[in-house]
Amino acid sequence: MSFLYGDERITFERVLRPQASSKVLIKVHPDCRVIVSAPADAGKDAVLSAVKKRGRWIYEQLRDFRKQLEHITPRQYISGESHYYLGKQYLLKVIEAQNEVQGVKLLRGKLEVSVPRKSADRVKELMSEWYKVRAREVFSNRLNAMLEEALWVTGRPPLRILSMQTQWGSCSPNGRITLNPYLVKAPRECIDYVILHELCHIAEHNHSERFYRLMNQVMPKWEKIKERLDGMAYQILVE
């Protein structure tokens, strides 16, 4: 859904509000997504009217977040930079060594990348590959752990790793779970939250009351964990 504010069209996503409340809740995320939580019985016109009333506030929030995004410096992939893995920051150390095997090692609190000659593009490529390999291993282990909580799931759903711009994960109608490899930069509890979110979609593909009931059963503090993950989006997704 969308509406015009001045000469700008603002698009927002409507989701079901899990709490029993008649109010419409509007949230602007740091990545400039506008999410509107509304009760199931709220009509489209009523939701649009509520959002338009907050048009100026939404516009200002988007403006402020866009300014912040402009000041995020793209990574240079040089020694001394900070990179995330499982919620912790590690210093990058680029080692120029022609006789060593190219690759990434997590060693003594540092991410060491060996290359025949220093090249930001090559370091970035090696790190991207390393994150994907680590993501596949970590996500597979966490999926096994979360399946013990998701009693409604029969069998192990297929798992795919795919880089995505705006999503941490998704679940296809046939039950295949797709996860963003950069999610492996987040703390384990955030990874567990995303996996459980997608497992709940196997039972209920929409954000319905039943979906939120399942989330609350298996992870009562999921909303706080989601906020933590959303708050880290800048550091995790910047390349």
PDB file of C-alpha atoms in Angstrom:
ATOM      1  CA  MET A   1       0.000   0.000   0.000  1.00  0.00           C
ATOM      2  CA  SER A   2       1.134   3.586  -0.515  1.00  0.00           C
ATOM      3  CA  PHE A   3       0.119   7.238  -0.208  1.00  0.00           C
ATOM      4  CA  LEU A   4       1.344  10.609  -1.410  1.00  0.00           C
ATOM      5  CA  TYR A   5       2.968  13.073   0.989  1.00  0.00           C
ATOM      6  CA  GLY A   6       3.839  16.244  -0.895  1.00  0.00           C
ATOM      7  CA  ASP A   7       5.552  15.058  -4.058  1.00  0.00           C
ATOM      8  CA  GLU A   8       6.795  11.799  -2.519  1.00  0.00           C
ATOM      9  CA  ARG A   9       5.010   8.477  -2.690  1.00  0.00           C
ATOM     10  CA  ILE A  10       5.541   6.547   0.535  1.00  0.00           C
ATOM     11  CA  THR A  11       5.049   2.786   0.378  1.00  0.00           C
ATOM     12  CA  PHE A  12       4.283   0.736   3.467  1.00  0.00           C
ATOM     13  CA  GLU A  13       3.698  -2.907   4.353  1.00  0.00           C
ATOM     14  CA  ARG A  14       0.644  -3.887   6.366  1.00  0.00           C
ATOM     15  CA  VAL A  15       0.981  -6.712   8.893  1.00  0.00           C
ATOM     16  CA  LEU A  16      -1.423  -8.132  11.444  1.00  0.00           C
ATOM     17  CA  ARG A  17      -1.054  -6.612  14.900  1.00  0.00           C
ATOM     18  CA  PRO A  18      -0.414  -9.519  17.300  1.00  0.00           C
ATOM     19  CA  GLN A  19      -1.737  -7.759  20.411  1.00  0.00           C
ATOM     20  CA  ALA A  20      -5.481  -7.511  20.972  1.00  0.00           C
ATOM     21  CA  SER A  21      -5.777  -3.811  20.197  1.00  0.00           C
ATOM     22  CA  SER A  22      -7.871  -1.696  17.860  1.00  0.00           C
ATOM     23  CA  LYS A  23      -5.043   0.792  17.280  1.00  0.00           C
ATOM     24  CA  VAL A  24      -2.879   0.998  14.175  1.00  0.00           C
ATOM     25  CA  LEU A  25       0.845   0.892  15.007  1.00  0.00           C
ATOM     26  CA  ILE A  26       3.305   2.519  12.583  1.00  0.00           C
ATOM     27  CA  LYS A  27       7.031   1.857  12.631  1.00  0.00           C
ATOM     28  CA  VAL A  28       9.757   3.242  10.361  1.00  0.00           C
ATOM     29  CA  HIS A  29      12.815   0.977  10.337  1.00  0.00           C
ATOM     30  CA  PRO A  30      16.447   2.116   9.923  1.00  0.00           C
ATOM     31  CA  ASP A  31      16.548   0.534   6.442  1.00  0.00           C
ATOM     32  CA  CYS A  32      13.610   2.831   5.497  1.00  0.00           C
ATOM     33  CA  ARG A  33      10.917   0.138   5.519  1.00  0.00           C
ATOM     34  CA  VAL A  34       7.569   1.407   6.798  1.00  0.00           C
ATOM     35  CA  ILE A  35       5.618  -1.317   8.617  1.00  0.00           C
ATOM     36  CA  VAL A  36       2.005  -0.769   9.669  1.00  0.00           C
ATOM     37  CA  SER A  37       0.555  -3.202  12.233  1.00  0.00           C
ATOM     38  CA  ALA A  38      -3.242  -3.209  12.154  1.00  0.00           C
ATOM     39  CA  PRO A  39      -5.998  -5.462  13.545  1.00  0.00           C
ATOM     40  CA  ALA A  40      -7.466  -8.007  11.147  1.00  0.00           C
ATOM     41  CA  ASP A  41     -10.850  -6.271  11.135  1.00  0.00           C
ATOM     42  CA  ALA A  42      -9.436  -2.840  10.234  1.00  0.00           C
ATOM     43  CA  GLY A  43     -10.556  -1.871   6.728  1.00  0.00           C
ATOM     44  CA  LYS A  44      -8.130  -0.728   4.043  1.00  0.00           C
ATOM     45  CA  ASP A  45      -9.510   2.842   4.053  1.00  0.00           C
ATOM     46  CA  ALA A  46      -9.276   3.087   7.848  1.00  0.00           C
ATOM     47  CA  VAL A  47      -5.652   1.917   7.821  1.00  0.00           C
ATOM     48  CA  LEU A  48      -4.756   4.303   5.000  1.00  0.00           C
ATOM     49  CA  SER A  49      -6.430   7.178   6.849  1.00  0.00           C
ATOM     50  CA  ALA A  50      -4.479   6.397  10.044  1.00  0.00           C
ATOM     51  CA  VAL A  51      -1.207   6.278   8.113  1.00  0.00           C
ATOM     52  CA  LYS A  52      -1.918   9.551   6.281  1.00  0.00           C
ATOM     53  CA  LYS A  53      -2.542  11.291   9.622  1.00  0.00           C
ATOM     54  CA  ARG A  54       1.027  10.388  10.564  1.00  0.00           C
ATOM     55  CA  GLY A  55       2.325  11.347   7.119  1.00  0.00           C
ATOM     56  CA  ARG A  56       4.576  14.167   8.295  1.00  0.00           C
ATOM     57  CA  TRP A  57       6.119  12.068  11.062  1.00  0.00           C
ATOM     58  CA  ILE A  58       6.744   9.165   8.634  1.00  0.00           C
ATOM     59  CA  TYR A  59       8.288  11.547   6.097  1.00  0.00           C
ATOM     60  CA  GLU A  60      10.619  13.040   8.722  1.00  0.00           C
ATOM     61  CA  GLN A  61      11.645   9.608  10.006  1.00  0.00           C
ATOM     62  CA  LEU A  62      12.465   8.485   6.463  1.00  0.00           C
ATOM     63  CA  ARG A  63      14.420  11.698   5.831  1.00  0.00           C
ATOM     64  CA  ASP A  64      16.491  11.209   9.005  1.00  0.00           C
ATOM     65  CA  PHE A  65      17.232   7.560   8.293  1.00  0.00           C
ATOM     66  CA  ARG A  66      18.226   8.362   4.694  1.00  0.00           C
ATOM     67  CA  LYS A  67      20.702  10.935   6.003  1.00  0.00           C
ATOM     68  CA  GLN A  68      22.211   8.284   8.264  1.00  0.00           C
ATOM     69  CA  LEU A  69      22.467   5.854   5.357  1.00  0.00           C
ATOM     70  CA  GLU A  70      24.362   8.471   3.345  1.00  0.00           C
ATOM     71  CA  HIS A  71      27.030   8.625   6.052  1.00  0.00           C
ATOM     72  CA  ILE A  72      27.660   4.881   6.146  1.00  0.00           C
ATOM     73  CA  THR A  73      31.081   4.383   4.629  1.00  0.00           C
ATOM     74  CA  PRO A  74      31.365   1.377   2.318  1.00  0.00           C
ATOM     75  CA  ARG A  75      33.894  -1.142   3.561  1.00  0.00           C
ATOM     76  CA  GLN A  76      37.391  -0.876   2.070  1.00  0.00           C
ATOM     77  CA  TYR A  77      38.491  -4.423   2.972  1.00  0.00           C
ATOM     78  CA  ILE A  78      41.820  -3.330   4.454  1.00  0.00           C
ATOM     79  CA  SER A  79      43.600  -4.255   7.680  1.00  0.00           C
ATOM     80  CA  GLY A  80      42.150  -2.637  10.780  1.00  0.00           C
ATOM     81  CA  GLU A  81      38.535  -2.673   9.628  1.00  0.00           C
ATOM     82  CA  SER A  82      35.873  -4.164  11.866  1.00  0.00           C
ATOM     83  CA  HIS A  83      33.671  -7.027  10.642  1.00  0.00           C
ATOM     84  CA  TYR A  84      30.903  -8.973  12.384  1.00  0.00           C
ATOM     85  CA  TYR A  85      30.501 -12.703  12.942  1.00  0.00           C
ATOM     86  CA  LEU A  86      27.850 -14.205  15.260  1.00  0.00           C
ATOM     87  CA  GLY A  87      27.251 -10.820  16.876  1.00  0.00           C
ATOM     88  CA  LYS A  88      30.887 -10.096  17.711  1.00  0.00           C
ATOM     89  CA  GLN A  89      33.242  -7.646  16.039  1.00  0.00           C
ATOM     90  CA  TYR A  90      36.546  -8.879  14.645  1.00  0.00           C
ATOM     91  CA  LEU A  91      39.427  -6.867  13.246  1.00  0.00           C
ATOM     92  CA  LEU A  92      40.354  -7.651   9.655  1.00  0.00           C
ATOM     93  CA  LYS A  93      43.980  -8.494   8.951  1.00  0.00           C
ATOM     94  CA  VAL A  94      44.980  -8.750   5.292  1.00  0.00           C
ATOM     95  CA  ILE A  95      48.118 -10.845   4.777  1.00  0.00           C
ATOM     96  CA  GLU A  96      50.017 -10.579   1.505  1.00  0.00           C
ATOM     97  CA  ALA A  97      51.665 -13.951   0.960  1.00  0.00           C
ATOM     98  CA  GLN A  98      52.148 -15.439  -2.485  1.00  0.00           C
ATOM     99  CA  ASN A  99      53.067 -18.904  -1.208  1.00  0.00           C
ATOM    100  CA  GLU A 100      50.097 -19.312   1.142  1.00  0.00           C
ATOM    101  CA  VAL A 101      46.689 -20.700   0.237  1.00  0.00           C
ATOM    102  CA  GLN A 102      44.169 -17.900  -0.332  1.00  0.00           C
ATOM    103  CA  GLY A 103      41.385 -17.857   2.199  1.00  0.00           C
ATOM    104  CA  VAL A 104      39.943 -16.584   5.481  1.00  0.00           C
ATOM    105  CA  LYS A 105      40.750 -17.767   9.010  1.00  0.00           C
ATOM    106  CA  LEU A 106      39.206 -16.730  12.313  1.00  0.00           C
ATOM    107  CA  LEU A 107      42.270 -16.596  14.527  1.00  0.00           C
ATOM    108  CA  ARG A 108      42.933 -14.978  17.915  1.00  0.00           C
ATOM    109  CA  GLY A 109      40.054 -12.526  17.650  1.00  0.00           C
ATOM    110  CA  LYS A 110      40.911 -11.503  14.094  1.00  0.00           C
ATOM    111  CA  LEU A 111      39.680 -12.351  10.624  1.00  0.00           C
ATOM    112  CA  GLU A 112      42.857 -13.092   8.685  1.00  0.00           C
ATOM    113  CA  VAL A 113      42.638 -13.049   4.898  1.00  0.00           C
ATOM    114  CA  SER A 114      45.576 -14.370   2.877  1.00  0.00           C
ATOM    115  CA  VAL A 115      45.974 -13.076  -0.679  1.00  0.00           C
ATOM    116  CA  PRO A 116      48.897 -13.160  -3.173  1.00  0.00           C
ATOM    117  CA  ARG A 117      48.676  -9.368  -3.495  1.00  0.00           C
ATOM    118  CA  LYS A 118      46.513  -6.834  -1.713  1.00  0.00           C
ATOM    119  CA  SER A 119      43.289  -6.292  -3.623  1.00  0.00           C
ATOM    120  CA  ALA A 120      40.098  -5.027  -1.965  1.00  0.00           C
ATOM    121  CA  ASP A 121      37.942  -6.832  -4.545  1.00  0.00           C
ATOM    122  CA  ARG A 122      39.700 -10.151  -3.910  1.00  0.00           C
ATOM    123  CA  VAL A 123      39.516  -9.758  -0.121  1.00  0.00           C
ATOM    124  CA  LYS A 124      35.795  -8.935  -0.394  1.00  0.00           C
ATOM    125  CA  GLU A 125      35.223 -11.975  -2.626  1.00  0.00           C
ATOM    126  CA  LEU A 126      37.058 -14.331  -0.242  1.00  0.00           C
ATOM    127  CA  MET A 127      35.189 -12.961   2.777  1.00  0.00           C
ATOM    128  CA  SER A 128      31.850 -13.283   1.016  1.00  0.00           C
ATOM    129  CA  GLU A 129      32.635 -16.934   0.234  1.00  0.00           C
ATOM    130  CA  TRP A 130      33.746 -17.531   3.833  1.00  0.00           C
ATOM    131  CA  TYR A 131      30.534 -16.028   5.219  1.00  0.00           C
ATOM    132  CA  LYS A 132      28.459 -18.273   2.946  1.00  0.00           C
ATOM    133  CA  VAL A 133      30.325 -21.404   4.036  1.00  0.00           C
ATOM    134  CA  ARG A 134      30.017 -20.466   7.714  1.00  0.00           C
ATOM    135  CA  ALA A 135      26.355 -19.518   7.200  1.00  0.00           C
ATOM    136  CA  ARG A 136      25.504 -22.907   5.732  1.00  0.00           C
ATOM    137  CA  GLU A 137      27.088 -24.701   8.702  1.00  0.00           C
ATOM    138  CA  VAL A 138      25.679 -22.408  11.407  1.00  0.00           C
ATOM    139  CA  PHE A 139      22.182 -22.205   9.884  1.00  0.00           C
ATOM    140  CA  SER A 140      22.019 -25.976   9.449  1.00  0.00           C
ATOM    141  CA  ASN A 141      22.923 -26.513  13.119  1.00  0.00           C
ATOM    142  CA  ARG A 142      20.481 -23.861  14.347  1.00  0.00           C
ATOM    143  CA  LEU A 143      17.709 -25.232  12.110  1.00  0.00           C
ATOM    144  CA  ASN A 144      18.181 -28.654  13.739  1.00  0.00           C
ATOM    145  CA  ALA A 145      17.952 -27.030  17.182  1.00  0.00           C
ATOM    146  CA  MET A 146      14.862 -24.973  16.302  1.00  0.00           C
ATOM    147  CA  LEU A 147      13.075 -27.985  14.807  1.00  0.00           C
ATOM    148  CA  GLU A 148      12.979 -29.418  18.334  1.00  0.00           C
ATOM    149  CA  GLU A 149      10.785 -26.417  19.268  1.00  0.00           C
ATOM    150  CA  ALA A 150       8.678 -26.438  16.089  1.00  0.00           C
ATOM    151  CA  LEU A 151       6.608 -29.531  16.806  1.00  0.00           C
ATOM    152  CA  TRP A 152       4.205 -28.755  13.945  1.00  0.00           C
ATOM    153  CA  VAL A 153       6.935 -29.343  11.342  1.00  0.00           C
ATOM    154  CA  THR A 154       7.232 -32.893  10.042  1.00  0.00           C
ATOM    155  CA  GLY A 155      10.571 -33.674   8.446  1.00  0.00           C
ATOM    156  CA  ARG A 156      13.499 -31.344   7.864  1.00  0.00           C
ATOM    157  CA  PRO A 157      12.641 -28.531   5.441  1.00  0.00           C
ATOM    158  CA  PRO A 158      15.086 -27.824   2.586  1.00  0.00           C
ATOM    159  CA  LEU A 159      17.497 -24.957   3.376  1.00  0.00           C
ATOM    160  CA  ARG A 160      18.845 -22.503   0.803  1.00  0.00           C
ATOM    161  CA  ILE A 161      21.419 -19.710   1.303  1.00  0.00           C
ATOM    162  CA  LEU A 162      20.763 -16.650  -0.877  1.00  0.00           C
ATOM    163  CA  SER A 163      21.952 -13.036  -0.650  1.00  0.00           C
ATOM    164  CA  MET A 164      18.943 -10.713  -0.342  1.00  0.00           C
ATOM    165  CA  GLN A 165      18.746  -6.920  -0.147  1.00  0.00           C
ATOM    166  CA  THR A 166      15.787  -6.453   2.193  1.00  0.00           C
ATOM    167  CA  GLN A 167      15.034  -9.842   3.800  1.00  0.00           C
ATOM    168  CA  TRP A 168      16.700 -11.966   6.445  1.00  0.00           C
ATOM    169  CA  GLY A 169      14.750 -15.006   5.337  1.00  0.00           C
ATOM    170  CA  SER A 170      11.716 -16.382   3.541  1.00  0.00           C
ATOM    171  CA  CYS A 171       9.622 -19.539   3.331  1.00  0.00           C
ATOM    172  CA  SER A 172       8.215 -20.840   0.050  1.00  0.00           C
ATOM    173  CA  PRO A 173       4.698 -22.336  -0.193  1.00  0.00           C
ATOM    174  CA  ASN A 174       6.248 -25.826  -0.370  1.00  0.00           C
ATOM    175  CA  GLY A 175       8.206 -25.253   2.855  1.00  0.00           C
ATOM    176  CA  ARG A 176      11.704 -24.431   1.597  1.00  0.00           C
ATOM    177  CA  ILE A 177      13.501 -21.995   3.901  1.00  0.00           C
ATOM    178  CA  THR A 178      15.819 -19.383   2.390  1.00  0.00           C
ATOM    179  CA  LEU A 179      18.219 -17.431   4.610  1.00  0.00           C
ATOM    180  CA  ASN A 180      20.454 -14.446   3.932  1.00  0.00           C
ATOM    181  CA  PRO A 181      24.136 -15.453   4.433  1.00  0.00           C
ATOM    182  CA  TYR A 182      24.884 -12.109   6.130  1.00  0.00           C
ATOM    183  CA  LEU A 183      22.520 -13.144   8.926  1.00  0.00           C
ATOM    184  CA  VAL A 184      25.498 -15.175  10.188  1.00  0.00           C
ATOM    185  CA  LYS A 185      26.980 -11.837  11.292  1.00  0.00           C
ATOM    186  CA  ALA A 186      24.175 -11.494  13.860  1.00  0.00           C
ATOM    187  CA  PRO A 187      24.014 -13.066  17.351  1.00  0.00           C
ATOM    188  CA  ARG A 188      22.756 -16.657  17.590  1.00  0.00           C
ATOM    189  CA  GLU A 189      19.466 -15.604  19.196  1.00  0.00           C
ATOM    190  CA  CYS A 190      18.742 -13.412  16.156  1.00  0.00           C
ATOM    191  CA  ILE A 191      19.492 -16.313  13.816  1.00  0.00           C
ATOM    192  CA  ASP A 192      17.182 -18.517  15.887  1.00  0.00           C
ATOM    193  CA  TYR A 193      14.447 -15.863  15.696  1.00  0.00           C
ATOM    194  CA  VAL A 194      14.598 -15.694  11.879  1.00  0.00           C
ATOM    195  CA  ILE A 195      14.598 -19.496  11.550  1.00  0.00           C
ATOM    196  CA  LEU A 196      11.635 -19.845  13.934  1.00  0.00           C
ATOM    197  CA  HIS A 197       9.818 -17.077  12.058  1.00  0.00           C
ATOM    198  CA  GLU A 198      10.157 -19.060   8.827  1.00  0.00           C
ATOM    199  CA  LEU A 199       9.239 -22.353  10.516  1.00  0.00           C
ATOM    200  CA  CYS A 200       6.043 -20.691  11.772  1.00  0.00           C
ATOM    201  CA  HIS A 201       5.264 -19.817   8.152  1.00  0.00           C
ATOM    202  CA  ILE A 202       5.204 -23.537   7.347  1.00  0.00           C
ATOM    203  CA  ALA A 203       2.121 -23.744   9.598  1.00  0.00           C
ATOM    204  CA  GLU A 204       0.702 -20.334   8.680  1.00  0.00           C
ATOM    205  CA  HIS A 205       2.009 -18.596   5.566  1.00  0.00           C
ATOM    206  CA  ASN A 206       0.523 -15.200   6.467  1.00  0.00           C
ATOM    207  CA  HIS A 207       1.110 -13.022   9.517  1.00  0.00           C
ATOM    208  CA  SER A 208      -2.149 -14.162  11.073  1.00  0.00           C
ATOM    209  CA  GLU A 209      -3.179 -14.506  14.712  1.00  0.00           C
ATOM    210  CA  ARG A 210      -2.218 -18.167  14.598  1.00  0.00           C
ATOM    211  CA  PHE A 211       1.235 -17.220  13.287  1.00  0.00           C
ATOM    212  CA  TYR A 212       1.868 -14.852  16.212  1.00  0.00           C
ATOM    213  CA  ARG A 213       0.500 -17.373  18.700  1.00  0.00           C
ATOM    214  CA  LEU A 214       3.070 -19.879  17.477  1.00  0.00           C
ATOM    215  CA  MET A 215       5.877 -17.291  17.680  1.00  0.00           C
ATOM    216  CA  ASN A 216       4.877 -16.368  21.233  1.00  0.00           C
ATOM    217  CA  GLN A 217       4.795 -20.027  22.243  1.00  0.00           C
ATOM    218  CA  VAL A 218       8.237 -20.941  20.934  1.00  0.00           C
ATOM    219  CA  MET A 219       9.993 -17.600  21.552  1.00  0.00           C
ATOM    220  CA  PRO A 220       8.131 -15.355  24.033  1.00  0.00           C
ATOM    221  CA  LYS A 221      10.684 -12.499  23.719  1.00  0.00           C
ATOM    222  CA  TRP A 222      10.856 -12.554  19.915  1.00  0.00           C
ATOM    223  CA  GLU A 223       9.856  -8.888  19.545  1.00  0.00           C
ATOM    224  CA  LYS A 224      12.864  -7.674  21.552  1.00  0.00           C
ATOM    225  CA  ILE A 225      15.173  -9.974  19.592  1.00  0.00           C
ATOM    226  CA  LYS A 226      13.704  -8.687  16.321  1.00  0.00           C
ATOM    227  CA  GLU A 227      14.358  -5.097  17.454  1.00  0.00           C
ATOM    228  CA  ARG A 228      17.956  -6.010  18.226  1.00  0.00           C
ATOM    229  CA  LEU A 229      18.397  -7.538  14.771  1.00  0.00           C
ATOM    230  CA  ASP A 230      16.763  -4.576  13.009  1.00  0.00           C
ATOM    231  CA  GLY A 231      19.024  -2.241  14.976  1.00  0.00           C
ATOM    232  CA  MET A 232      22.097  -4.064  13.654  1.00  0.00           C
ATOM    233  CA  ALA A 233      20.987  -3.962  10.018  1.00  0.00           C
ATOM    234  CA  TYR A 234      23.325  -1.064   9.153  1.00  0.00           C
ATOM    235  CA  GLN A 235      26.457  -2.783  10.444  1.00  0.00           C
ATOM    236  CA  ILE A 236      25.556  -6.197   9.076  1.00  0.00           C
ATOM    237  CA  LEU A 237      24.388  -5.373   5.565  1.00  0.00           C
ATOM    238  CA  VAL A 238      26.875  -2.641   4.581  1.00  0.00           C
ATOM    239  CA  GLU A 239      29.470  -3.943   2.123  1.00  0.00           C
TER     240      GLU A 239
END
